[in-house]
PDB file of C-alpha atoms and ligand atoms in Angstrom:
ATOM      1  CA  UNK A   1      26.534 -19.410-106.954  1.00  0.00           C
ATOM      2  CA  UNK A   2      27.718 -22.803-105.721  1.00  0.00           C
ATOM      3  CA  UNK A   3      29.045 -25.364-108.240  1.00  0.00           C
ATOM      4  CA  UNK A   4      26.009 -27.619-108.051  1.00  0.00           C
ATOM      5  CA  UNK A   5      23.636 -24.959-109.418  1.00  0.00           C
ATOM      6  CA  UNK A   6      25.743 -23.724-112.331  1.00  0.00           C
ATOM      7  CA  UNK A   7      24.067 -25.852-114.993  1.00  0.00           C
ATOM      8  CA  UNK A   8      20.604 -24.899-113.826  1.00  0.00           C
ATOM      9  CA  UNK A   9      21.525 -21.213-114.006  1.00  0.00           C
ATOM     10  CA  UNK A  10      23.019 -21.545-117.443  1.00  0.00           C
ATOM     11  CA  UNK A  11      19.993 -23.454-118.729  1.00  0.00           C
ATOM     12  CA  UNK A  12      17.686 -20.904-117.101  1.00  0.00           C
ATOM     13  CA  UNK A  13      19.260 -17.891-118.800  1.00  0.00           C
ATOM     14  CA  UNK A  14      19.468 -19.750-122.144  1.00  0.00           C
ATOM     15  CA  UNK A  15      15.755 -20.497-122.007  1.00  0.00           C
ATOM     16  CA  UNK A  16      14.942 -16.914-121.043  1.00  0.00           C
ATOM     17  CA  UNK A  17      17.074 -15.672-123.926  1.00  0.00           C
ATOM     18  CA  UNK A  18      15.177 -17.874-126.363  1.00  0.00           C
ATOM     19  CA  UNK A  19      11.831 -16.603-125.057  1.00  0.00           C
ATOM     20  CA  UNK A  20      12.902 -12.980-125.393  1.00  0.00           C
ATOM     21  CA  UNK A  21      14.429 -13.525-128.811  1.00  0.00           C
ATOM     22  CA  UNK A  22      11.246 -15.138-130.119  1.00  0.00           C
ATOM     23  CA  UNK A  23       9.444 -11.856-129.446  1.00  0.00           C
ATOM     24  CA  UNK A  24      12.103  -9.695-131.100  1.00  0.00           C
ATOM     25  CA  UNK A  25      12.417 -11.974-134.109  1.00  0.00           C
ATOM     26  CA  UNK A  26       8.810 -11.481-135.089  1.00  0.00           C
ATOM     27  CA  UNK A  27       9.184  -7.706-134.782  1.00  0.00           C
ATOM     28  CA  UNK A  28       7.866  -7.462-131.209  1.00  0.00           C
ATOM     29  CA  UNK A  29       8.601  -4.709-128.721  1.00  0.00           C
ATOM     30  CA  UNK A  30      11.661  -4.627-126.470  1.00  0.00           C
ATOM     31  CA  UNK A  31       9.281  -4.379-123.524  1.00  0.00           C
ATOM     32  CA  UNK A  32       7.536  -7.614-124.512  1.00  0.00           C
ATOM     33  CA  UNK A  33      10.858  -9.385-125.005  1.00  0.00           C
ATOM     34  CA  UNK A  34      12.043  -8.329-121.542  1.00  0.00           C
ATOM     35  CA  UNK A  35       8.780  -9.489-120.027  1.00  0.00           C
ATOM     36  CA  UNK A  36       8.917 -12.873-121.782  1.00  0.00           C
ATOM     37  CA  UNK A  37      12.521 -13.459-120.664  1.00  0.00           C
ATOM     38  CA  UNK A  38      11.783 -12.535-117.073  1.00  0.00           C
ATOM     39  CA  UNK A  39       8.610 -14.606-116.857  1.00  0.00           C
ATOM     40  CA  UNK A  40      10.653 -17.594-117.970  1.00  0.00           C
ATOM     41  CA  UNK A  41      13.103 -17.036-115.097  1.00  0.00           C
ATOM     42  CA  UNK A  42      10.358 -16.274-112.552  1.00  0.00           C
ATOM     43  CA  UNK A  43       8.796 -19.618-113.467  1.00  0.00           C
ATOM     44  CA  UNK A  44      12.136 -21.370-112.993  1.00  0.00           C
ATOM     45  CA  UNK A  45      12.690 -22.287-109.335  1.00  0.00           C
ATOM     46  CA  UNK A  46      16.444 -21.973-109.822  1.00  0.00           C
ATOM     47  CA  UNK A  47      16.242 -18.214-109.397  1.00  0.00           C
ATOM     48  CA  UNK A  48      15.337 -15.796-106.617  1.00  0.00           C
ATOM     49  CA  UNK A  49      12.222 -14.545-108.405  1.00  0.00           C
ATOM     50  CA  UNK A  50       8.652 -15.822-108.396  1.00  0.00           C
ATOM     51  CA  UNK A  51       8.180 -19.308-106.912  1.00  0.00           C
ATOM     52  CA  UNK A  52      11.368 -20.556-105.248  1.00  0.00           C
ATOM     53  CA  UNK A  53      12.474 -17.122-104.021  1.00  0.00           C
ATOM     54  CA  UNK A  54      14.379 -16.526-100.797  1.00  0.00           C
ATOM     55  CA  UNK A  55      12.142 -16.288 -97.741  1.00  0.00           C
ATOM     56  CA  UNK A  56      11.628 -13.429 -95.351  1.00  0.00           C
ATOM     57  CA  UNK A  57      12.543 -13.771 -91.697  1.00  0.00           C
ATOM     58  CA  UNK A  58       9.006 -15.044 -91.052  1.00  0.00           C
ATOM     59  CA  UNK A  59       9.056 -17.623 -93.838  1.00  0.00           C
ATOM     60  CA  UNK A  60       7.077 -15.851 -96.556  1.00  0.00           C
ATOM     61  CA  UNK A  61       7.852 -14.975-100.160  1.00  0.00           C
ATOM     62  CA  UNK A  62       7.755 -11.215-100.766  1.00  0.00           C
ATOM     63  CA  UNK A  63       8.449 -10.102-104.312  1.00  0.00           C
ATOM     64  CA  UNK A  64       9.542  -6.862-106.025  1.00  0.00           C
ATOM     65  CA  UNK A  65       9.689  -6.091-109.771  1.00  0.00           C
ATOM     66  CA  UNK A  66      10.048  -3.184-112.156  1.00  0.00           C
ATOM     67  CA  UNK A  67       9.753  -2.649-115.914  1.00  0.00           C
ATOM     68  CA  UNK A  68      10.761   0.455-117.812  1.00  0.00           C
ATOM     69  CA  UNK A  69      10.251   1.478-121.430  1.00  0.00           C
ATOM     70  CA  UNK A  70      13.115   3.520-122.879  1.00  0.00           C
ATOM     71  CA  UNK A  71      11.012   5.016-125.676  1.00  0.00           C
ATOM     72  CA  UNK A  72       8.349   6.634-123.484  1.00  0.00           C
ATOM     73  CA  UNK A  73      10.061   6.346-120.082  1.00  0.00           C
ATOM     74  CA  UNK A  74       6.886   4.802-118.768  1.00  0.00           C
ATOM     75  CA  UNK A  75       7.621   2.598-115.774  1.00  0.00           C
ATOM     76  CA  UNK A  76       5.707   0.181-113.579  1.00  0.00           C
ATOM     77  CA  UNK A  77       6.788  -1.311-110.293  1.00  0.00           C
ATOM     78  CA  UNK A  78       5.422  -3.548-107.559  1.00  0.00           C
ATOM     79  CA  UNK A  79       6.936  -4.091-104.125  1.00  0.00           C
ATOM     80  CA  UNK A  80       6.331  -6.587-101.324  1.00  0.00           C
ATOM     81  CA  UNK A  81       3.711  -8.590-103.193  1.00  0.00           C
ATOM     82  CA  UNK A  82       2.919 -11.982-101.719  1.00  0.00           C
ATOM     83  CA  UNK A  83       0.203 -13.439-103.921  1.00  0.00           C
ATOM     84  CA  UNK A  84       1.484 -12.812-107.448  1.00  0.00           C
ATOM     85  CA  UNK A  85       3.246 -15.598-109.373  1.00  0.00           C
ATOM     86  CA  UNK A  86       4.750 -13.308-111.975  1.00  0.00           C
ATOM     87  CA  UNK A  87       5.398  -9.900-110.454  1.00  0.00           C
ATOM     88  CA  UNK A  88       6.976  -8.691-113.714  1.00  0.00           C
ATOM     89  CA  UNK A  89       3.582  -9.116-115.387  1.00  0.00           C
ATOM     90  CA  UNK A  90       2.009  -7.075-112.574  1.00  0.00           C
ATOM     91  CA  UNK A  91       4.685  -4.413-113.082  1.00  0.00           C
ATOM     92  CA  UNK A  92       3.817  -4.394-116.778  1.00  0.00           C
ATOM     93  CA  UNK A  93       0.151  -3.845-115.927  1.00  0.00           C
ATOM     94  CA  UNK A  94       1.131  -0.845-113.817  1.00  0.00           C
ATOM     95  CA  UNK A  95       3.249   0.477-116.696  1.00  0.00           C
ATOM     96  CA  UNK A  96       0.441   0.024-119.226  1.00  0.00           C
ATOM     97  CA  UNK A  97      -2.692   0.693-117.240  1.00  0.00           C
ATOM     98  CA  UNK A  98      -1.968   3.115-114.431  1.00  0.00           C
ATOM     99  CA  UNK A  99      -1.112   6.806-114.192  1.00  0.00           C
ATOM    100  CA  UNK A 100       0.929   5.788-111.138  1.00  0.00           C
ATOM    101  CA  UNK A 101       4.344   4.193-111.265  1.00  0.00           C
ATOM    102  CA  UNK A 102       4.622   2.087-108.126  1.00  0.00           C
ATOM    103  CA  UNK A 103       2.289  -0.058-106.028  1.00  0.00           C
ATOM    104  CA  UNK A 104       3.119  -2.038-102.904  1.00  0.00           C
ATOM    105  CA  UNK A 105       1.639  -4.878-100.875  1.00  0.00           C
ATOM    106  CA  UNK A 106      -2.083  -5.439-100.891  1.00  0.00           C
ATOM    107  CA  UNK A 107      -2.754  -2.398-103.065  1.00  0.00           C
ATOM    108  CA  UNK A 108      -0.490  -3.845-105.751  1.00  0.00           C
ATOM    109  CA  UNK A 109      -2.224  -7.207-105.529  1.00  0.00           C
ATOM    110  CA  UNK A 110      -5.634  -5.573-105.735  1.00  0.00           C
ATOM    111  CA  UNK A 111      -4.534  -3.534-108.755  1.00  0.00           C
ATOM    112  CA  UNK A 112      -3.278  -6.675-110.515  1.00  0.00           C
ATOM    113  CA  UNK A 113      -6.452  -8.572-109.722  1.00  0.00           C
ATOM    114  CA  UNK A 114      -8.650  -5.727-110.939  1.00  0.00           C
ATOM    115  CA  UNK A 115      -6.739  -5.870-114.207  1.00  0.00           C
ATOM    116  CA  UNK A 116      -7.375  -9.553-114.751  1.00  0.00           C
ATOM    117  CA  UNK A 117      -4.522 -11.252-112.916  1.00  0.00           C
ATOM    118  CA  UNK A 118      -5.293 -14.322-110.850  1.00  0.00           C
ATOM    119  CA  UNK A 119      -3.800 -14.217-107.368  1.00  0.00           C
ATOM    120  CA  UNK A 120      -2.241 -17.257-105.682  1.00  0.00           C
ATOM    121  CA  UNK A 121      -1.634 -18.198-102.065  1.00  0.00           C
ATOM    122  CA  UNK A 122       1.775 -17.283-100.637  1.00  0.00           C
ATOM    123  CA  UNK A 123       2.407 -20.946 -99.756  1.00  0.00           C
ATOM    124  CA  UNK A 124       2.315 -21.803-103.466  1.00  0.00           C
ATOM    125  CA  UNK A 125       5.458 -19.697-103.937  1.00  0.00           C
ATOM    126  CA  UNK A 126       7.387 -21.321-101.084  1.00  0.00           C
ATOM    127  CA  UNK A 127       9.540 -24.366-101.833  1.00  0.00           C
ATOM    128  CA  UNK A 128      11.261 -26.899 -99.555  1.00  0.00           C
ATOM    129  CA  UNK A 129      14.798 -25.842-100.570  1.00  0.00           C
ATOM    130  CA  UNK A 130      14.130 -22.316 -99.324  1.00  0.00           C
ATOM    131  CA  UNK A 131      12.549 -23.436 -96.043  1.00  0.00           C
ATOM    132  CA  UNK A 132      15.761 -25.349 -95.392  1.00  0.00           C
ATOM    133  CA  UNK A 133      17.948 -22.449 -96.490  1.00  0.00           C
ATOM    134  CA  UNK A 134      16.102 -20.058 -94.176  1.00  0.00           C
ATOM    135  CA  UNK A 135      16.370 -22.466 -91.258  1.00  0.00           C
ATOM    136  CA  UNK A 136      20.125 -22.753 -91.806  1.00  0.00           C
ATOM    137  CA  UNK A 137      20.559 -18.972 -92.047  1.00  0.00           C
ATOM    138  CA  UNK A 138      18.623 -18.471 -88.833  1.00  0.00           C
ATOM    139  CA  UNK A 139      20.569 -21.177 -87.041  1.00  0.00           C
ATOM    140  CA  UNK A 140      23.829 -19.508 -88.080  1.00  0.00           C
ATOM    141  CA  UNK A 141      22.497 -16.177 -86.932  1.00  0.00           C
ATOM    142  CA  UNK A 142      21.478 -17.618 -83.568  1.00  0.00           C
ATOM    143  CA  UNK A 143      24.953 -19.139 -83.216  1.00  0.00           C
ATOM    144  CA  UNK A 144      26.445 -15.672 -83.674  1.00  0.00           C
ATOM    145  CA  UNK A 145      27.828 -16.175 -87.199  1.00  0.00           C
ATOM    146  CA  UNK A 146      27.799 -13.073 -89.356  1.00  0.00           C
ATOM    147  CA  UNK A 147      24.966 -12.505 -91.788  1.00  0.00           C
ATOM    148  CA  UNK A 148      26.518 -13.315 -95.174  1.00  0.00           C
ATOM    149  CA  UNK A 149      24.072 -11.129 -97.041  1.00  0.00           C
ATOM    150  CA  UNK A 150      25.947  -8.134 -95.790  1.00  0.00           C
ATOM    151  CA  UNK A 151      29.353  -9.687 -95.424  1.00  0.00           C
ATOM    152  CA  UNK A 152      30.748 -10.127 -98.867  1.00  0.00           C
ATOM    153  CA  UNK A 153      30.621 -11.366-102.402  1.00  0.00           C
ATOM    154  CA  UNK A 154      30.293 -15.020-101.382  1.00  0.00           C
ATOM    155  CA  UNK A 155      26.645 -14.468-100.520  1.00  0.00           C
ATOM    156  CA  UNK A 156      24.053 -15.675-102.964  1.00  0.00           C
ATOM    157  CA  UNK A 157      22.033 -13.286-105.135  1.00  0.00           C
ATOM    158  CA  UNK A 158      19.703 -14.708-107.693  1.00  0.00           C
ATOM    159  CA  UNK A 159      17.596 -11.789-108.867  1.00  0.00           C
ATOM    160  CA  UNK A 160      16.697 -11.934-112.559  1.00  0.00           C
ATOM    161  CA  UNK A 161      16.812  -9.178-115.150  1.00  0.00           C
ATOM    162  CA  UNK A 162      16.723  -8.510-118.864  1.00  0.00           C
ATOM    163  CA  UNK A 163      17.408  -5.666-121.288  1.00  0.00           C
ATOM    164  CA  UNK A 164      16.400  -5.608-124.950  1.00  0.00           C
ATOM    165  CA  UNK A 165      16.584  -3.523-128.124  1.00  0.00           C
ATOM    166  CA  UNK A 166      13.873  -3.982-130.752  1.00  0.00           C
ATOM    167  CA  UNK A 167      13.707  -3.443-134.515  1.00  0.00           C
ATOM    168  CA  UNK A 168      12.256   0.039-133.977  1.00  0.00           C
ATOM    169  CA  UNK A 169      15.352   1.100-132.041  1.00  0.00           C
ATOM    170  CA  UNK A 170      13.662   1.117-128.645  1.00  0.00           C
ATOM    171  CA  UNK A 171      15.218  -0.302-125.495  1.00  0.00           C
ATOM    172  CA  UNK A 172      13.600  -1.631-122.319  1.00  0.00           C
ATOM    173  CA  UNK A 173      14.667  -3.115-118.997  1.00  0.00           C
ATOM    174  CA  UNK A 174      13.122  -5.267-116.292  1.00  0.00           C
ATOM    175  CA  UNK A 175      14.191  -6.739-112.949  1.00  0.00           C
ATOM    176  CA  UNK A 176      12.393  -9.188-110.664  1.00  0.00           C
ATOM    177  CA  UNK A 177      13.394 -10.529-107.257  1.00  0.00           C
ATOM    178  CA  UNK A 178      12.475 -12.216-104.039  1.00  0.00           C
ATOM    179  CA  UNK A 179      15.014  -9.955-102.353  1.00  0.00           C
ATOM    180  CA  UNK A 180      17.573 -11.171 -99.864  1.00  0.00           C
ATOM    181  CA  UNK A 181      17.484 -14.279 -97.686  1.00  0.00           C
ATOM    182  CA  UNK A 182      16.053 -13.809 -94.186  1.00  0.00           C
ATOM    183  CA  UNK A 183      15.076 -10.188 -94.926  1.00  0.00           C
ATOM    184  CA  UNK A 184      12.769  -8.346 -92.597  1.00  0.00           C
ATOM    185  CA  UNK A 185       9.179  -8.330 -93.869  1.00  0.00           C
ATOM    186  CA  UNK A 186       8.475  -5.103 -95.733  1.00  0.00           C
ATOM    187  CA  UNK A 187      12.072  -4.595 -96.811  1.00  0.00           C
ATOM    188  CA  UNK A 188      12.377  -3.397-100.425  1.00  0.00           C
ATOM    189  CA  UNK A 189      15.715  -3.671-102.236  1.00  0.00           C
ATOM    190  CA  UNK A 190      17.132  -1.997-105.305  1.00  0.00           C
ATOM    191  CA  UNK A 191      15.550  -4.261-107.918  1.00  0.00           C
ATOM    192  CA  UNK A 192      12.177  -2.579-108.275  1.00  0.00           C
ATOM    193  CA  UNK A 193      13.278   0.996-107.614  1.00  0.00           C
ATOM    194  CA  UNK A 194      13.679   3.195-110.687  1.00  0.00           C
ATOM    195  CA  UNK A 195      17.290   4.019-111.398  1.00  0.00           C
ATOM    196  CA  UNK A 196      18.600   1.671-108.707  1.00  0.00           C
ATOM    197  CA  UNK A 197      18.174  -1.922-109.900  1.00  0.00           C
ATOM    198  CA  UNK A 198      16.519  -1.083-113.200  1.00  0.00           C
ATOM    199  CA  UNK A 199      16.368   1.796-115.666  1.00  0.00           C
ATOM    200  CA  UNK A 200      15.708   2.493-119.340  1.00  0.00           C
ATOM    201  CA  UNK A 201      15.877   5.601-121.490  1.00  0.00           C
ATOM    202  CA  UNK A 202      16.443   5.503-125.261  1.00  0.00           C
ATOM    203  CA  UNK A 203      18.657   8.565-124.857  1.00  0.00           C
ATOM    204  CA  UNK A 204      21.061   6.781-122.520  1.00  0.00           C
ATOM    205  CA  UNK A 205      20.766   3.046-121.827  1.00  0.00           C
ATOM    206  CA  UNK A 206      18.775   0.174-120.347  1.00  0.00           C
ATOM    207  CA  UNK A 207      20.184  -1.443-117.211  1.00  0.00           C
ATOM    208  CA  UNK A 208      19.334  -4.231-114.802  1.00  0.00           C
ATOM    209  CA  UNK A 209      21.249  -5.067-111.617  1.00  0.00           C
ATOM    210  CA  UNK A 210      21.658  -7.880-109.159  1.00  0.00           C
ATOM    211  CA  UNK A 211      23.537  -7.960-105.877  1.00  0.00           C
ATOM    212  CA  UNK A 212      23.348  -6.580-102.385  1.00  0.00           C
ATOM    213  CA  UNK A 213      20.521  -4.088-102.774  1.00  0.00           C
ATOM    214  CA  UNK A 214      21.250  -1.482-100.128  1.00  0.00           C
ATOM    215  CA  UNK A 215      24.538  -0.132-101.583  1.00  0.00           C
ATOM    216  CA  UNK A 216      23.096  -0.299-105.115  1.00  0.00           C
ATOM    217  CA  UNK A 217      20.159   1.825-103.962  1.00  0.00           C
ATOM    218  CA  UNK A 218      22.343   4.414-102.276  1.00  0.00           C
ATOM    219  CA  UNK A 219      24.351   4.894-105.473  1.00  0.00           C
ATOM    220  CA  UNK A 220      21.269   4.823-107.769  1.00  0.00           C
ATOM    221  CA  UNK A 221      23.520   2.580-109.779  1.00  0.00           C
ATOM    222  CA  UNK A 222      21.479   1.733-112.894  1.00  0.00           C
ATOM    223  CA  UNK A 223      20.881   5.442-113.588  1.00  0.00           C
ATOM    224  CA  UNK A 224      24.501   6.216-112.738  1.00  0.00           C
ATOM    225  CA  UNK A 225      25.659   3.795-115.453  1.00  0.00           C
ATOM    226  CA  UNK A 226      23.066   5.037-117.977  1.00  0.00           C
ATOM    227  CA  UNK A 227      24.258   8.613-117.392  1.00  0.00           C
ATOM    228  CA  UNK A 228      27.817   7.611-118.262  1.00  0.00           C
ATOM    229  CA  UNK A 229      26.517   6.288-121.604  1.00  0.00           C
ATOM    230  CA  UNK A 230      24.589   9.521-122.180  1.00  0.00           C
ATOM    231  CA  UNK A 231      27.850  11.394-121.639  1.00  0.00           C
ATOM    232  CA  UNK A 232      29.505   9.347-124.371  1.00  0.00           C
ATOM    233  CA  UNK A 233      31.037   6.355-122.628  1.00  0.00           C
ATOM    234  CA  UNK A 234      30.577   2.948-124.299  1.00  0.00           C
ATOM    235  CA  UNK A 235      28.252   0.610-122.333  1.00  0.00           C
ATOM    236  CA  UNK A 236      31.017  -1.930-121.917  1.00  0.00           C
ATOM    237  CA  UNK A 237      33.168   0.647-120.122  1.00  0.00           C
ATOM    238  CA  UNK A 238      30.248   2.209-118.224  1.00  0.00           C
ATOM    239  CA  UNK A 239      29.112  -1.094-116.747  1.00  0.00           C
ATOM    240  CA  UNK A 240      32.633  -1.853-115.493  1.00  0.00           C
ATOM    241  CA  UNK A 241      32.918   1.644-114.034  1.00  0.00           C
ATOM    242  CA  UNK A 242      29.589   1.205-112.262  1.00  0.00           C
ATOM    243  CA  UNK A 243      30.623  -2.038-110.580  1.00  0.00           C
ATOM    244  CA  UNK A 244      34.013  -0.560-109.658  1.00  0.00           C
ATOM    245  CA  UNK A 245      32.204   2.460-108.165  1.00  0.00           C
ATOM    246  CA  UNK A 246      29.908   0.141-106.169  1.00  0.00           C
ATOM    247  CA  UNK A 247      32.930  -1.632-104.724  1.00  0.00           C
ATOM    248  CA  UNK A 248      35.076   1.447-104.163  1.00  0.00           C
ATOM    249  CA  UNK A 249      32.438   3.695-102.623  1.00  0.00           C
ATOM    250  CA  UNK A 250      30.413   1.298-100.477  1.00  0.00           C
ATOM    251  CA  UNK A 251      32.193  -2.060-100.632  1.00  0.00           C
ATOM    252  CA  UNK A 252      29.086  -3.332-102.394  1.00  0.00           C
ATOM    253  CA  UNK A 253      28.911  -6.389-104.582  1.00  0.00           C
ATOM    254  CA  UNK A 254      26.730  -7.254-107.530  1.00  0.00           C
ATOM    255  CA  UNK A 255      26.409  -7.287-111.265  1.00  0.00           C
ATOM    256  CA  UNK A 256      24.825  -5.330-114.083  1.00  0.00           C
ATOM    257  CA  UNK A 257      23.784  -5.719-117.714  1.00  0.00           C
ATOM    258  CA  UNK A 258      23.683  -2.528-119.800  1.00  0.00           C
ATOM    259  CA  UNK A 259      22.494  -1.927-123.380  1.00  0.00           C
ATOM    260  CA  UNK A 260      22.100   1.223-125.467  1.00  0.00           C
ATOM    261  CA  UNK A 261      19.800   1.946-128.390  1.00  0.00           C
ATOM    262  CA  UNK A 262      22.674   1.381-130.846  1.00  0.00           C
ATOM    263  CA  UNK A 263      22.935  -2.207-129.675  1.00  0.00           C
ATOM    264  CA  UNK A 264      26.181  -1.728-127.763  1.00  0.00           C
ATOM    265  CA  UNK A 265      26.181  -3.570-124.456  1.00  0.00           C
ATOM    266  CA  UNK A 266      28.221  -4.492-121.419  1.00  0.00           C
ATOM    267  CA  UNK A 267      28.105  -7.095-118.644  1.00  0.00           C
ATOM    268  CA  UNK A 268      30.047  -6.813-115.367  1.00  0.00           C
ATOM    269  CA  UNK A 269      30.045  -8.256-111.863  1.00  0.00           C
ATOM    270  CA  UNK A 270      32.350  -8.296-108.866  1.00  0.00           C
ATOM    271  CA  UNK A 271      30.798 -11.412-107.397  1.00  0.00           C
ATOM    272  CA  UNK A 272      32.705 -14.604-108.301  1.00  0.00           C
ATOM    273  CA  UNK A 273      29.956 -15.599-110.738  1.00  0.00           C
ATOM    274  CA  UNK A 274      26.893 -14.267-112.512  1.00  0.00           C
ATOM    275  CA  UNK A 275      24.894 -16.157-115.128  1.00  0.00           C
ATOM    276  CA  UNK A 276      24.311 -14.166-118.334  1.00  0.00           C
ATOM    277  CA  UNK A 277      23.292 -14.701-121.927  1.00  0.00           C
ATOM    278  CA  UNK A 278      22.913 -12.493-124.979  1.00  0.00           C
ATOM    279  CA  UNK A 279      21.802 -12.783-128.548  1.00  0.00           C
ATOM    280  CA  UNK A 280      21.958 -10.430-131.503  1.00  0.00           C
ATOM    281  CA  UNK A 281      21.669 -10.907-135.243  1.00  0.00           C
ATOM    282  CA  UNK A 282      25.424 -11.508-135.103  1.00  0.00           C
ATOM    283  CA  UNK A 283      25.336 -14.434-132.710  1.00  0.00           C
ATOM    284  CA  UNK A 284      24.656 -15.795-129.273  1.00  0.00           C
ATOM    285  CA  UNK A 285      26.710 -16.404-126.131  1.00  0.00           C
ATOM    286  CA  UNK A 286      26.231 -17.244-122.487  1.00  0.00           C
ATOM    287  CA  UNK A 287      28.351 -17.801-119.427  1.00  0.00           C
ATOM    288  CA  UNK A 288      28.528 -17.796-115.662  1.00  0.00           C
ATOM    289  CA  UNK A 289      31.444 -15.391-115.442  1.00  0.00           C
ATOM    290  CA  UNK A 290      32.567 -12.521-117.600  1.00  0.00           C
TER     291      UNK A 290
HETATM  292  N1  LIG B 301      19.322  -6.995-105.394  1.00  0.00           N
HETATM  293  C1  LIG B 301      18.384  -7.850-104.733  1.00  0.00           C
HETATM  294  C2  LIG B 301      17.907  -7.190-103.462  1.00  0.00           C
HETATM  295  O1  LIG B 301      18.724  -6.625-102.746  1.00  0.00           O
HETATM  296  C3  LIG B 301      18.930  -9.195-104.398  1.00  0.00           C
HETATM  297  C4  LIG B 301      19.553  -9.939-105.554  1.00  0.00           C
HETATM  298  O2  LIG B 301      20.081  -9.345-106.483  1.00  0.00           O
HETATM  299  O3  LIG B 301      19.497 -11.172-105.537  1.00  0.00           O
HETATM  300  O4  LIG B 301      16.747  -7.278-103.168  1.00  0.00           O
END
């Protein structure tokens, strides 16, 4: 996260926090709070989610998202959607309305449309900043410079995620992304895969990840961290262990937020920065490093 975008990231997570908190404050469900927070960040062009996302190699926006309910373990995911402004809302429709868990591409778009969602054109999700960023990445690639996405923690990851605990003691998690810059069309990362970039079970924990998706997927990292909590580890320790495991085992880089149904939570990242914010009845904090 370069210096010139720090304020926008901080403002973005603060606004998302307020949206999520509004739901919880009036006794709403954790799932609804997660959705409200993520929609706020999908609508904010600062992040790699919704409009303003990184572009695929061929200049399109292709989005992935997942939501999971810790009380029922119902889950809904969409992958590679190109005509949905708020993929987290489509994921929620899958969670609520379908016996299936995961839809991709045109089938996902059709499902969302059949359940009342208006589709957009892909061009409406593409912004000038990302056209320029893609051009620069491709120029570097053509000049033989290494692809930073796979090279180290200096690469940019802007996936958004949220976890929440409601007044009924239920937890939920959600993650939404445009994936990685210059990705091959059809590539799906960790974000929308259950247990990889997102997971929730009242009996363990709710987790959401960001970072280089391929190593996170191989380690099924969100579930790995939740399992540590189930075994008795505090979320604060489990989240640090998970990021250390990602680095040690696969030289991966990323970050995670983790929350259990007792309200204990942890935040960790091995990238130089990661914007985060939390609020409880005890108080509120945010930062770009932890
Ligand atoms: N984890 C996402 C992916 O690999 C990227 C990100 O976190 O920004 O698709």
